[in-house]
């Protein structure tokens, strides 16, 4: 297996308006994502998940360290990475077809090819027949399907997903999780999936990177053995429960530590 | 709402005597939509005839219609109509052509927008009609001053709404487009511009209403033709039916402009559902 996406000692700080010292969002994040791998990043809110995604997408630059895609440093946003957002981010004035064609147009594909490719990918996400619908005519789940089709259609090297199913109801979320696994197997894409849901992480990922908060760090990377995922209702499998608990414990300990830190900081502030 | 109600009326006897029920439904629909209007014109007709008001000050509506026919046949009404429509259309169109590009440019550069905003607020709140004497002083009482004042009145609502439109485009859409590596120019053309259309149109519709209002006032003060001139001139000469005819014509112009703009807005922003809901 070759490494597709490599984060090496990535650090990101923001200048804060109130404090003198810079706010450290990510500190020393190191992670390798292999070609074709489904990597899930799970962490509590405020651990810098979105900062991490912005860095991977090339929307912001790391303060320290580097991010390599196929061995080359990420220099900015580009069509070699596709991003799927929690709030869909579909263009409301375009139809489903138009939205999927948008990225293809950015890529410079000729119009006949765009039409054909967009239809094919809408079909892949199960939306054949909805090509001419506008986003406001689609349910949340369908909108997210369009967004996934849009990102896949221009054939990026890596698909980045920022809590894509968090805004959906439980039923739709479960359906889309299964669909995503199917699409991932069919397309063979490398996926980096960011979530705060532990169940979702164990269900989807081949590996799960558990982040800690303040500053954001990769605490541990947990392998999810593929064997038990062959069964029917894998959430009922004892191994699923064990992994789930392991991640929960890591996040929980981190939460406790963060709360203690906060208490200390408050005590210091009161003393001073 | 009204369509739903009329189908409710229609549905029960659909099988037997359907056409009869349909006629009744159409009648009911017309009554609901036009009842208040009909009652208003009836009152206008009857009040002077029954001596409730002095017919010299408020002639019956039928007499206004007769005057309309008279002025139509001698070409006067058409002339005033054309003069007014021409002026407001010219000023309005010029304002659209000037204000939208300028607003897009200002909205795009936030620092610039912040810098000029107080100035824009001041101009916007200077009532256009207060400046009318200034316009007449500089441009005379010919066509130019009228078109210029309409332009001025229409310019601000369009400009300010365009600036707001560009500045308030959903940042997530911009972010999403940026992840696809769009250049700033393409980003503007493909995302910011289409996303701004609904808000820009709010300004255009405001300006449409403004164009009629300002024009009539301008024509009352200094003009030799136009509907505003017709009204004020008729009043001086105590031609009361002509005066009311002028007023009715202005209402027709206002309704017509609004109808056009609403139709255009529907076409351009069919995707924007929350606008039609509110």
Short mmCIF file of C-alpha atoms in Angstrom, two decimals:
data_model
loop_
_atom_site.label_atom_id
_atom_site.label_comp_id
_atom_site.label_asym_id
_atom_site.label_seq_id
_atom_site.Cartn_x
_atom_site.Cartn_y
_atom_site.Cartn_z
CA UNK A 1 0.00 0.00 0.00
CA UNK A 2 1.24 3.47 -0.84
CA UNK A 3 0.62 6.57 1.21
CA UNK A 4 -1.83 8.92 -0.45
CA UNK A 5 -2.15 11.71 2.02
CA UNK A 6 0.45 12.44 4.62
CA UNK A 7 0.22 14.93 7.49
CA UNK A 8 3.60 15.58 9.06
CA UNK A 9 3.79 17.47 12.37
CA UNK A 10 1.02 19.79 11.21
CA UNK A 11 0.48 22.76 13.48
CA UNK A 12 -2.06 25.53 13.11
CA UNK A 13 -2.32 28.56 15.34
CA UNK A 14 -4.63 31.54 15.17
CA UNK A 15 -3.91 34.97 16.47
CA UNK A 16 -6.48 35.59 19.14
CA UNK A 17 -7.97 38.99 19.69
CA UNK A 18 -8.05 38.84 23.48
CA UNK A 19 -5.08 36.82 24.65
CA UNK A 20 -1.49 37.78 23.96
CA UNK A 21 -0.44 34.30 22.97
CA UNK A 22 -1.71 32.64 19.81
CA UNK A 23 -4.51 30.08 20.05
CA UNK A 24 -3.25 26.61 19.12
CA UNK A 25 -5.94 24.81 17.12
CA UNK A 26 -3.83 21.87 15.97
CA UNK A 27 -0.54 20.77 17.46
CA UNK A 28 1.80 18.26 15.93
CA UNK A 29 -0.76 16.25 13.97
CA UNK A 30 0.88 13.36 12.19
CA UNK A 31 -1.16 10.90 10.17
CA UNK A 32 -0.73 8.84 7.02
CA UNK A 33 -3.73 7.90 4.91
CA UNK A 34 -3.14 5.07 2.49
CA UNK A 35 -4.31 4.90 -1.09
CA UNK A 36 -7.91 3.74 -1.24
CA UNK A 37 -8.29 3.81 2.51
CA UNK A 38 -11.38 4.86 4.43
CA UNK A 39 -9.98 6.93 7.29
CA UNK A 40 -12.28 8.37 9.91
CA UNK A 41 -11.19 11.20 12.17
CA UNK A 42 -13.24 11.35 15.34
CA UNK A 43 -13.00 13.95 18.05
CA UNK A 44 -14.94 16.09 20.50
CA UNK A 45 -16.21 19.49 19.40
CA UNK A 46 -13.47 22.08 19.55
CA UNK A 47 -10.67 19.67 18.76
CA UNK A 48 -9.91 21.37 15.48
CA UNK A 49 -11.68 18.98 13.11
CA UNK A 50 -12.85 21.76 10.84
CA UNK A 51 -9.44 23.42 10.97
CA UNK A 52 -7.96 20.11 9.87
CA UNK A 53 -10.40 19.86 6.99
CA UNK A 54 -9.68 23.42 5.84
CA UNK A 55 -5.99 22.56 5.83
CA UNK A 56 -6.53 19.37 3.85
CA UNK A 57 -8.73 21.23 1.37
CA UNK A 58 -5.99 23.83 0.98
CA UNK A 59 -8.22 26.70 2.09
CA UNK A 60 -5.70 27.62 4.79
CA UNK A 61 -2.00 26.97 5.23
CA UNK A 62 -0.46 25.15 8.19
CA UNK A 63 1.58 27.28 10.59
CA UNK A 64 4.10 24.47 10.87
CA UNK A 65 4.72 21.03 9.39
CA UNK A 66 3.43 19.97 6.00
CA UNK A 67 0.66 18.12 4.20
CA UNK A 68 1.64 15.93 1.25
CA UNK A 69 -0.67 14.54 -1.40
CA UNK A 70 1.07 11.86 -3.44
CA UNK A 71 4.35 13.16 -2.05
CA UNK A 72 3.77 16.74 -3.17
CA UNK A 73 2.95 19.54 -0.71
CA UNK A 74 -0.62 20.84 -0.82
CA UNK A 75 -0.39 24.38 -2.14
CA UNK A 76 -4.03 25.45 -2.26
CA UNK A 77 -7.52 24.31 -3.15
CA UNK A 78 -7.65 22.09 -6.20
CA UNK A 79 -9.84 19.55 -7.90
CA UNK A 80 -7.57 16.72 -6.71
CA UNK A 81 -9.47 16.94 -3.40
CA UNK A 82 -13.24 16.93 -3.21
CA UNK A 83 -15.03 18.30 -0.14
CA UNK A 84 -18.47 17.32 1.13
CA UNK A 85 -19.86 19.68 3.77
CA UNK A 86 -22.35 19.05 6.54
CA UNK A 87 -24.72 21.70 5.16
CA UNK A 88 -24.54 20.32 1.57
CA UNK A 89 -23.40 23.67 0.07
CA UNK A 90 -25.37 23.08 -3.11
CA UNK A 91 -25.95 26.04 -5.41
CA UNK A 92 -29.68 26.68 -5.05
CA UNK A 93 -30.07 28.23 -8.51
CA UNK A 94 -28.75 25.13 -10.24
CA UNK A 95 -30.54 21.82 -10.72
CA UNK A 96 -29.10 18.59 -9.32
CA UNK A 97 -27.59 18.03 -12.75
CA UNK A 98 -26.21 21.58 -12.84
CA UNK A 99 -24.67 21.20 -9.41
CA UNK A 100 -22.84 18.04 -10.38
CA UNK A 101 -21.72 19.62 -13.64
CA UNK A 102 -20.36 22.63 -11.75
CA UNK A 103 -17.15 20.93 -10.68
CA UNK A 104 -16.74 19.31 -14.08
CA UNK A 105 -17.01 22.72 -15.68
CA UNK A 106 -14.33 24.00 -13.31
CA UNK A 107 -12.22 21.12 -14.51
CA UNK A 108 -12.77 22.20 -18.10
CA UNK A 109 -14.65 19.14 -19.36
CA UNK A 110 -16.53 19.65 -22.65
CA UNK A 111 -20.28 20.06 -22.24
CA UNK A 112 -21.41 16.75 -23.74
CA UNK A 113 -19.03 14.88 -21.46
CA UNK A 114 -20.16 16.93 -18.48
CA UNK A 115 -23.78 16.01 -19.08
CA UNK A 116 -22.97 12.35 -19.45
CA UNK A 117 -20.68 12.19 -16.39
CA UNK A 118 -23.12 14.08 -14.19
CA UNK A 119 -25.95 11.72 -15.13
CA UNK A 120 -23.78 8.73 -14.37
CA UNK A 121 -22.81 9.98 -10.92
CA UNK A 122 -26.35 11.01 -10.02
CA UNK A 123 -27.24 7.44 -10.92
CA UNK A 124 -24.43 6.13 -8.72
CA UNK A 125 -25.81 7.94 -5.67
CA UNK A 126 -29.32 6.70 -6.45
CA UNK A 127 -30.79 9.90 -7.86
CA UNK A 128 -31.51 8.88 -11.45
CA UNK A 129 -34.66 10.74 -12.49
CA UNK A 130 -33.99 13.72 -10.21
CA UNK A 131 -31.58 15.49 -12.59
CA UNK A 132 -33.79 18.52 -13.17
CA UNK A 133 -34.82 19.04 -9.54
CA UNK A 134 -33.59 22.12 -7.71
CA UNK A 135 -32.10 21.68 -4.22
CA UNK A 136 -35.19 23.13 -2.53
CA UNK A 137 -37.22 20.31 -4.05
CA UNK A 138 -35.00 17.65 -2.47
CA UNK A 139 -34.87 16.24 1.06
CA UNK A 140 -31.77 16.64 3.23
CA UNK A 141 -30.59 13.13 2.42
CA UNK A 142 -31.05 13.69 -1.30
CA UNK A 143 -29.19 16.99 -1.15
CA UNK A 144 -26.25 15.24 0.49
CA UNK A 145 -26.36 12.58 -2.23
CA UNK A 146 -26.12 15.35 -4.85
CA UNK A 147 -23.18 16.87 -2.96
CA UNK A 148 -21.42 13.50 -2.87
CA UNK A 149 -22.07 13.02 -6.59
CA UNK A 150 -20.73 16.51 -7.27
CA UNK A 151 -17.47 15.78 -5.45
CA UNK A 152 -17.01 12.33 -6.96
CA UNK A 153 -17.83 13.43 -10.51
CA UNK A 154 -14.66 15.45 -11.04
CA UNK A 155 -12.67 12.45 -9.92
CA UNK A 156 -10.58 13.78 -7.04
CA UNK A 157 -7.71 11.79 -5.55
CA UNK A 158 -9.16 12.15 -2.05
CA UNK A 159 -12.69 12.72 -0.84
CA UNK A 160 -12.84 14.88 2.29
CA UNK A 161 -16.08 14.73 4.25
CA UNK A 162 -16.84 17.12 7.10
CA UNK A 163 -19.56 15.56 9.29
CA UNK A 164 -21.65 15.02 6.16
CA UNK A 165 -24.47 13.13 7.86
CA UNK A 166 -24.71 15.11 11.10
CA UNK A 167 -27.69 17.17 9.95
CA UNK A 168 -29.75 14.16 8.85
CA UNK A 169 -32.27 12.13 10.81
CA UNK A 170 -31.11 8.77 12.18
CA UNK A 171 -32.84 6.64 9.56
CA UNK A 172 -31.51 8.63 6.59
CA UNK A 173 -28.06 8.73 8.17
CA UNK A 174 -27.90 4.96 8.43
CA UNK A 175 -29.01 4.53 4.82
CA UNK A 176 -26.45 7.00 3.58
CA UNK A 177 -23.68 5.39 5.63
CA UNK A 178 -24.35 2.08 3.87
CA UNK A 179 -24.57 3.86 0.52
CA UNK A 180 -21.27 5.60 1.15
CA UNK A 181 -19.54 2.30 1.92
CA UNK A 182 -20.96 0.88 -1.31
CA UNK A 183 -19.80 3.92 -3.32
CA UNK A 184 -16.38 3.75 -1.68
CA UNK A 185 -16.02 0.06 -2.67
CA UNK A 186 -17.15 0.78 -6.23
CA UNK A 187 -15.03 3.87 -6.75
CA UNK A 188 -11.95 2.87 -4.75
CA UNK A 189 -11.50 6.46 -3.58
CA UNK A 190 -9.41 7.47 -0.60
CA UNK A 191 -11.80 8.97 1.93
CA UNK A 192 -11.08 11.13 4.97
CA UNK A 193 -14.29 11.30 6.95
CA UNK A 194 -14.56 13.69 9.89
CA UNK A 195 -17.21 13.08 12.53
CA UNK A 196 -17.98 13.37 16.23
CA UNK A 197 -20.09 10.20 16.15
CA UNK A 198 -18.30 7.16 17.62
CA UNK A 199 -20.75 4.63 16.13
CA UNK A 200 -20.38 6.24 12.75
CA UNK A 201 -16.59 6.12 13.02
CA UNK A 202 -16.48 2.40 13.86
CA UNK A 203 -19.12 1.56 11.27
CA UNK A 204 -17.47 3.37 8.38
CA UNK A 205 -13.74 3.43 9.01
CA UNK A 206 -10.97 1.00 8.24
CA UNK A 207 -8.97 3.03 10.68
CA UNK A 208 -10.16 5.62 13.17
CA UNK A 209 -7.93 8.49 14.23
CA UNK A 210 -9.04 9.67 17.67
CA UNK A 211 -8.32 13.33 18.33
CA UNK A 212 -7.91 15.10 21.61
CA UNK A 213 -8.86 18.70 22.19
CA UNK A 214 -7.04 21.88 23.15
CA UNK A 215 -4.71 21.66 21.39
CA UNK A 216 -6.00 19.27 18.73
CA UNK A 217 -3.80 16.20 18.41
CA UNK A 218 -4.15 12.70 17.06
CA UNK A 219 -4.31 10.74 20.30
CA UNK A 220 -4.35 7.26 18.80
CA UNK A 221 -5.14 5.52 15.51
CA UNK A 222 -7.32 2.45 15.97
CA UNK A 223 -7.56 -0.34 13.42
CA UNK A 224 -11.04 -1.60 12.74
CA UNK A 225 -10.63 -5.28 11.79
CA UNK A 226 -12.56 -5.95 8.58
CA UNK A 227 -13.62 -9.49 9.56
CA UNK A 228 -16.58 -8.66 11.75
CA UNK A 229 -17.92 -6.17 9.23
CA UNK A 230 -18.99 -8.98 6.90
CA UNK A 231 -22.03 -9.86 9.02
CA UNK A 232 -25.54 -8.51 8.84
CA UNK A 233 -26.18 -6.13 11.71
CA UNK A 234 -22.62 -5.31 12.58
CA UNK A 235 -23.60 -2.80 15.23
CA UNK A 236 -24.83 -5.75 17.31
CA UNK A 237 -21.47 -7.53 17.09
CA UNK A 238 -19.57 -7.68 20.44
CA UNK A 239 -16.41 -6.44 18.71
CA UNK A 240 -18.30 -3.34 17.58
CA UNK A 241 -19.21 -2.64 21.18
CA UNK A 242 -15.64 -3.15 22.35
CA UNK A 243 -14.19 -0.75 19.76
CA UNK A 244 -16.91 1.73 20.43
CA UNK A 245 -16.12 1.67 24.12
CA UNK A 246 -12.39 1.99 23.52
CA UNK A 247 -12.87 5.17 21.50
CA UNK A 248 -15.42 6.45 23.97
CA UNK A 249 -12.93 5.98 26.81
CA UNK A 250 -10.21 7.88 24.94
CA UNK A 251 -12.55 10.78 24.23
CA UNK A 252 -13.94 10.70 27.76
CA UNK A 253 -10.53 10.84 29.42
CA UNK A 254 -9.63 13.72 27.18
CA UNK A 255 -12.84 15.50 28.11
CA UNK A 256 -12.10 15.06 31.82
CA UNK A 257 -8.61 16.41 31.35
CA UNK A 258 -9.88 19.40 29.39
CA UNK A 259 -12.39 20.20 32.11
CA UNK A 260 -9.69 19.98 34.78
CA UNK A 261 -7.46 22.27 32.74
CA UNK A 262 -10.28 24.72 32.48
CA UNK A 263 -10.89 24.60 36.24
CA UNK A 264 -7.20 25.21 36.88
CA UNK A 265 -7.16 28.09 34.46
CA UNK A 266 -10.19 29.63 36.14
CA UNK A 267 -8.65 29.18 39.58
CA UNK A 268 -5.49 30.87 38.33
CA UNK A 269 -7.50 33.69 36.85
CA UNK A 270 -9.36 34.20 40.12
CA UNK A 271 -6.09 34.14 42.08
CA UNK A 272 -4.54 36.68 39.77
CA UNK B 1 -54.13 29.99 -1.01
CA UNK B 2 -56.88 31.14 -3.32
CA UNK B 3 -56.19 28.34 -5.78
CA UNK B 4 -56.55 25.80 -2.99
CA UNK B 5 -59.88 27.22 -1.94
CA UNK B 6 -61.30 27.22 -5.43
CA UNK B 7 -60.41 23.55 -5.90
CA UNK B 8 -62.21 22.85 -2.63
CA UNK B 9 -65.31 24.48 -4.05
CA UNK B 10 -64.89 22.56 -7.28
CA UNK B 11 -64.31 19.07 -6.06
CA UNK B 12 -67.59 17.70 -4.55
CA UNK B 13 -70.01 17.72 -7.53
CA UNK B 14 -67.30 16.93 -10.06
CA UNK B 15 -69.18 14.00 -11.61
CA UNK B 16 -72.68 15.42 -12.05
CA UNK B 17 -73.30 18.95 -13.26
CA UNK B 18 -69.58 19.62 -13.16
CA UNK B 19 -69.66 22.51 -15.58
CA UNK B 20 -72.44 24.19 -13.64
CA UNK B 21 -70.47 23.93 -10.41
CA UNK B 22 -67.42 25.22 -12.26
CA UNK B 23 -69.28 28.31 -13.43
CA UNK B 24 -70.38 28.91 -9.85
CA UNK B 25 -66.82 28.47 -8.65
CA UNK B 26 -65.50 30.93 -11.20
CA UNK B 27 -68.17 33.39 -10.13
CA UNK B 28 -67.25 32.94 -6.47
CA UNK B 29 -63.58 33.30 -7.30
CA UNK B 30 -64.21 36.50 -9.26
CA UNK B 31 -66.34 37.80 -6.42
CA UNK B 32 -63.65 37.12 -3.86
CA UNK B 33 -60.90 38.63 -5.98
CA UNK B 34 -62.78 41.55 -7.44
CA UNK B 35 -65.61 42.15 -4.98
CA UNK B 36 -63.90 44.89 -3.02
CA UNK B 37 -62.80 46.64 -6.21
CA UNK B 38 -66.29 46.49 -7.70
CA UNK B 39 -67.79 47.83 -4.49
CA UNK B 40 -65.27 50.69 -4.48
CA UNK B 41 -66.09 51.78 -8.04
CA UNK B 42 -69.81 51.40 -7.36
CA UNK B 43 -69.49 53.68 -4.36
CA UNK B 44 -67.53 56.16 -6.47
CA UNK B 45 -70.33 56.11 -9.05
CA UNK B 46 -73.21 56.39 -6.58
CA UNK B 47 -71.86 58.85 -4.02
CA UNK B 48 -71.93 61.90 -6.36
CA UNK B 49 -75.14 60.77 -8.06
CA UNK B 50 -77.00 60.42 -4.76
CA UNK B 51 -75.66 63.72 -3.56
CA UNK B 52 -73.48 62.29 -0.77
CA UNK B 53 -70.56 64.33 -2.09
CA UNK B 54 -70.47 67.34 -4.38
CA UNK B 55 -70.33 66.06 -7.98
CA UNK B 56 -68.27 69.10 -8.91
CA UNK B 57 -65.42 67.84 -6.70
CA UNK B 58 -65.91 64.11 -7.24
CA UNK B 59 -67.51 63.34 -10.60
CA UNK B 60 -69.06 59.86 -10.99
CA UNK B 61 -66.64 57.21 -12.21
CA UNK B 62 -68.56 56.83 -15.50
CA UNK B 63 -67.88 60.49 -16.22
CA UNK B 64 -64.14 59.92 -15.68
CA UNK B 65 -64.33 57.03 -18.14
CA UNK B 66 -66.14 59.22 -20.65
CA UNK B 67 -63.39 61.81 -20.28
CA UNK B 68 -60.84 59.08 -20.82
CA UNK B 69 -62.54 58.22 -24.11
CA UNK B 70 -62.61 61.86 -25.14
CA UNK B 71 -58.91 62.43 -24.41
CA UNK B 72 -58.01 59.12 -26.02
CA UNK B 73 -59.76 60.02 -29.24
CA UNK B 74 -58.11 63.44 -29.50
CA UNK B 75 -54.71 61.91 -28.71
CA UNK B 76 -54.01 63.92 -25.57
CA UNK B 77 -54.07 61.01 -23.17
CA UNK B 78 -51.71 58.94 -25.27
CA UNK B 79 -49.32 61.85 -25.43
CA UNK B 80 -49.25 62.32 -21.65
CA UNK B 81 -48.99 58.60 -21.10
CA UNK B 82 -46.10 58.28 -23.52
CA UNK B 83 -44.28 61.24 -21.98
CA UNK B 84 -44.55 59.82 -18.47
CA UNK B 85 -43.72 56.24 -19.37
CA UNK B 86 -40.77 57.34 -21.49
CA UNK B 87 -39.26 59.42 -18.69
CA UNK B 88 -39.70 56.89 -15.93
CA UNK B 89 -38.50 54.03 -18.13
CA UNK B 90 -35.40 56.00 -19.18
CA UNK B 91 -34.49 57.01 -15.62
CA UNK B 92 -35.22 53.57 -14.26
CA UNK B 93 -33.23 51.78 -16.96
CA UNK B 94 -30.26 54.11 -16.57
CA UNK B 95 -30.32 53.55 -12.81
CA UNK B 96 -30.29 49.77 -13.29
CA UNK B 97 -27.42 49.97 -15.76
CA UNK B 98 -25.35 52.22 -13.52
CA UNK B 99 -26.19 51.00 -10.01
CA UNK B 100 -25.88 47.23 -10.42
CA UNK B 101 -22.29 47.17 -11.76
CA UNK B 102 -21.24 49.82 -9.26
CA UNK B 103 -22.90 47.94 -6.40
CA UNK B 104 -21.21 44.70 -7.45
CA UNK B 105 -17.84 46.43 -7.47
CA UNK B 106 -18.36 48.10 -4.11
CA UNK B 107 -19.76 44.94 -2.52
CA UNK B 108 -16.80 42.93 -3.66
CA UNK B 109 -14.24 45.07 -1.92
CA UNK B 110 -15.29 45.15 1.69
CA UNK B 111 -12.87 47.84 2.76
CA UNK B 112 -14.08 50.14 0.02
CA UNK B 113 -17.68 49.35 0.95
CA UNK B 114 -17.02 50.29 4.56
CA UNK B 115 -15.37 53.51 3.48
CA UNK B 116 -18.17 54.75 1.23
CA UNK B 117 -21.08 53.44 3.27
CA UNK B 118 -21.65 56.60 5.38
CA UNK B 119 -21.70 58.67 2.22
CA UNK B 120 -24.19 56.32 0.59
CA UNK B 121 -26.40 56.40 3.68
CA UNK B 122 -26.43 60.17 3.54
CA UNK B 123 -27.38 60.30 -0.12
CA UNK B 124 -30.02 57.65 0.29
CA UNK B 125 -31.66 59.59 3.07
CA UNK B 126 -31.68 62.83 1.13
CA UNK B 127 -35.20 62.67 -0.29
CA UNK B 128 -34.98 62.87 -4.06
CA UNK B 129 -37.83 65.35 -4.21
CA UNK B 130 -35.97 67.74 -1.93
CA UNK B 131 -33.33 67.88 -4.64
CA UNK B 132 -35.84 68.56 -7.39
CA UNK B 133 -35.26 72.36 -7.34
CA UNK B 134 -31.53 71.70 -7.66
CA UNK B 135 -32.06 69.48 -10.66
CA UNK B 136 -34.33 72.04 -12.31
CA UNK B 137 -31.82 74.78 -11.56
CA UNK B 138 -29.02 72.88 -13.28
CA UNK B 139 -30.88 71.02 -16.01
CA UNK B 140 -33.88 73.25 -16.75
CA UNK B 141 -37.46 72.06 -17.03
CA UNK B 142 -36.91 69.92 -20.12
CA UNK B 143 -36.72 66.17 -20.34
CA UNK B 144 -33.23 65.95 -18.84
CA UNK B 145 -34.15 67.13 -15.37
CA UNK B 146 -37.09 64.70 -15.17
CA UNK B 147 -35.09 61.71 -16.32
CA UNK B 148 -32.24 62.75 -14.03
CA UNK B 149 -34.42 62.96 -10.93
CA UNK B 150 -36.00 59.57 -11.65
CA UNK B 151 -32.51 58.19 -12.17
CA UNK B 152 -31.40 59.63 -8.86
CA UNK B 153 -34.38 58.23 -6.96
CA UNK B 154 -34.02 54.76 -8.48
CA UNK B 155 -30.25 54.64 -8.16
CA UNK B 156 -29.96 54.35 -4.36
CA UNK B 157 -32.28 51.46 -3.60
CA UNK B 158 -30.69 49.42 -6.37
CA UNK B 159 -27.14 50.32 -5.38
CA UNK B 160 -27.59 49.62 -1.67
CA UNK B 161 -29.39 46.34 -2.24
CA UNK B 162 -26.72 45.22 -4.69
CA UNK B 163 -23.97 45.97 -2.17
CA UNK B 164 -25.84 44.06 0.52
CA UNK B 165 -26.51 41.20 -1.88
CA UNK B 166 -22.85 40.69 -2.68
CA UNK B 167 -21.75 41.10 0.92
CA UNK B 168 -24.27 38.59 2.27
CA UNK B 169 -23.77 35.68 -0.12
CA UNK B 170 -23.75 32.45 1.91
CA UNK B 171 -20.05 32.00 2.85
CA UNK B 172 -20.43 28.23 2.66
CA UNK B 173 -21.26 28.45 -1.06
CA UNK B 174 -18.14 30.54 -1.59
CA UNK B 175 -16.07 28.09 0.43
CA UNK B 176 -17.50 25.16 -1.48
CA UNK B 177 -16.67 26.78 -4.81
CA UNK B 178 -13.19 27.66 -3.60
CA UNK B 179 -12.48 24.02 -2.76
CA UNK B 180 -13.09 23.32 -6.45
CA UNK B 181 -10.23 25.65 -7.27
CA UNK B 182 -12.29 28.40 -8.91
CA UNK B 183 -10.38 31.56 -9.78
CA UNK B 184 -11.65 34.79 -8.17
CA UNK B 185 -13.18 35.94 -11.46
CA UNK B 186 -15.02 32.68 -12.06
CA UNK B 187 -16.08 32.56 -8.43
CA UNK B 188 -17.66 35.96 -8.85
CA UNK B 189 -19.37 35.13 -12.12
CA UNK B 190 -20.52 31.63 -11.25
CA UNK B 191 -21.39 31.93 -7.56
CA UNK B 192 -21.56 35.45 -6.16
CA UNK B 193 -23.50 36.95 -9.05
CA UNK B 194 -26.28 34.35 -9.27
CA UNK B 195 -26.54 34.17 -5.48
CA UNK B 196 -27.06 37.95 -5.39
CA UNK B 197 -29.92 38.13 -7.87
CA UNK B 198 -32.84 37.85 -5.38
CA UNK B 199 -31.58 40.62 -3.13
CA UNK B 200 -30.70 42.84 -6.09
CA UNK B 201 -34.24 42.39 -7.29
CA UNK B 202 -35.66 43.68 -4.03
CA UNK B 203 -33.88 46.93 -4.83
CA UNK B 204 -35.11 46.93 -8.42
CA UNK B 205 -38.71 46.58 -7.31
CA UNK B 206 -38.35 49.35 -4.76
CA UNK B 207 -36.88 51.51 -7.50
CA UNK B 208 -39.77 50.67 -9.84
CA UNK B 209 -42.28 52.04 -7.35
CA UNK B 210 -39.99 54.99 -6.72
CA UNK B 211 -39.73 55.86 -10.40
CA UNK B 212 -43.47 56.56 -10.73
CA UNK B 213 -43.71 58.45 -7.46
CA UNK B 214 -40.84 60.79 -8.21
CA UNK B 215 -41.78 61.32 -11.81
CA UNK B 216 -45.31 62.46 -11.02
CA UNK B 217 -44.09 64.93 -8.43
CA UNK B 218 -41.49 66.24 -10.86
CA UNK B 219 -44.07 66.64 -13.60
CA UNK B 220 -46.33 68.57 -11.25
CA UNK B 221 -43.60 71.08 -10.52
CA UNK B 222 -42.04 71.70 -13.87
CA UNK B 223 -43.24 70.10 -17.08
CA UNK B 224 -45.38 70.71 -20.13
CA UNK B 225 -46.59 67.14 -20.62
CA UNK B 226 -47.03 63.92 -18.70
CA UNK B 227 -49.60 62.54 -16.29
CA UNK B 228 -48.40 64.66 -13.38
CA UNK B 229 -48.76 67.72 -15.57
CA UNK B 230 -52.25 66.57 -16.63
CA UNK B 231 -53.33 66.33 -13.00
CA UNK B 232 -52.02 69.68 -11.85
CA UNK B 233 -53.03 71.51 -15.03
CA UNK B 234 -56.58 70.12 -14.84
CA UNK B 235 -56.84 71.16 -11.24
CA UNK B 236 -55.80 74.75 -12.07
CA UNK B 237 -58.50 74.89 -14.74
CA UNK B 238 -61.06 73.12 -12.61
CA UNK B 239 -61.36 70.24 -15.09
CA UNK B 240 -62.07 67.81 -12.29
CA UNK B 241 -62.86 64.68 -14.42
CA UNK B 242 -59.54 65.16 -16.24
CA UNK B 243 -57.76 65.42 -12.92
CA UNK B 244 -59.22 62.15 -11.69
CA UNK B 245 -58.43 60.55 -15.02
CA UNK B 246 -54.76 61.48 -14.50
CA UNK B 247 -54.81 59.92 -11.05
CA UNK B 248 -56.37 56.68 -12.33
CA UNK B 249 -53.81 56.53 -15.14
CA UNK B 250 -50.95 56.78 -12.66
CA UNK B 251 -52.37 53.87 -10.71
CA UNK B 252 -52.53 51.88 -13.94
CA UNK B 253 -48.88 52.71 -14.70
CA UNK B 254 -47.83 51.69 -11.18
CA UNK B 255 -49.71 48.40 -11.39
CA UNK B 256 -48.28 47.71 -14.82
CA UNK B 257 -44.66 48.28 -13.73
CA UNK B 258 -45.11 46.16 -10.64
CA UNK B 259 -46.69 43.38 -12.69
CA UNK B 260 -43.75 43.39 -15.12
CA UNK B 261 -41.18 43.32 -12.34
CA UNK B 262 -42.92 40.53 -10.44
CA UNK B 263 -43.12 38.45 -13.62
CA UNK B 264 -39.44 39.05 -14.35
CA UNK B 265 -38.48 38.24 -10.78
CA UNK B 266 -40.38 34.94 -10.95
CA UNK B 267 -38.46 34.00 -14.07
CA UNK B 268 -35.06 34.93 -12.70
CA UNK B 269 -35.38 33.57 -9.19
CA UNK B 270 -37.70 30.58 -9.47
CA UNK B 271 -35.20 28.63 -7.35
CA UNK B 272 -35.52 31.01 -4.46
CA UNK B 273 -38.45 29.51 -2.55
CA UNK B 274 -38.41 31.47 0.68
CA UNK B 275 -39.04 34.70 -1.19
CA UNK B 276 -42.37 33.60 -2.63
CA UNK B 277 -43.39 32.16 0.73
CA UNK B 278 -43.04 35.37 2.69
#
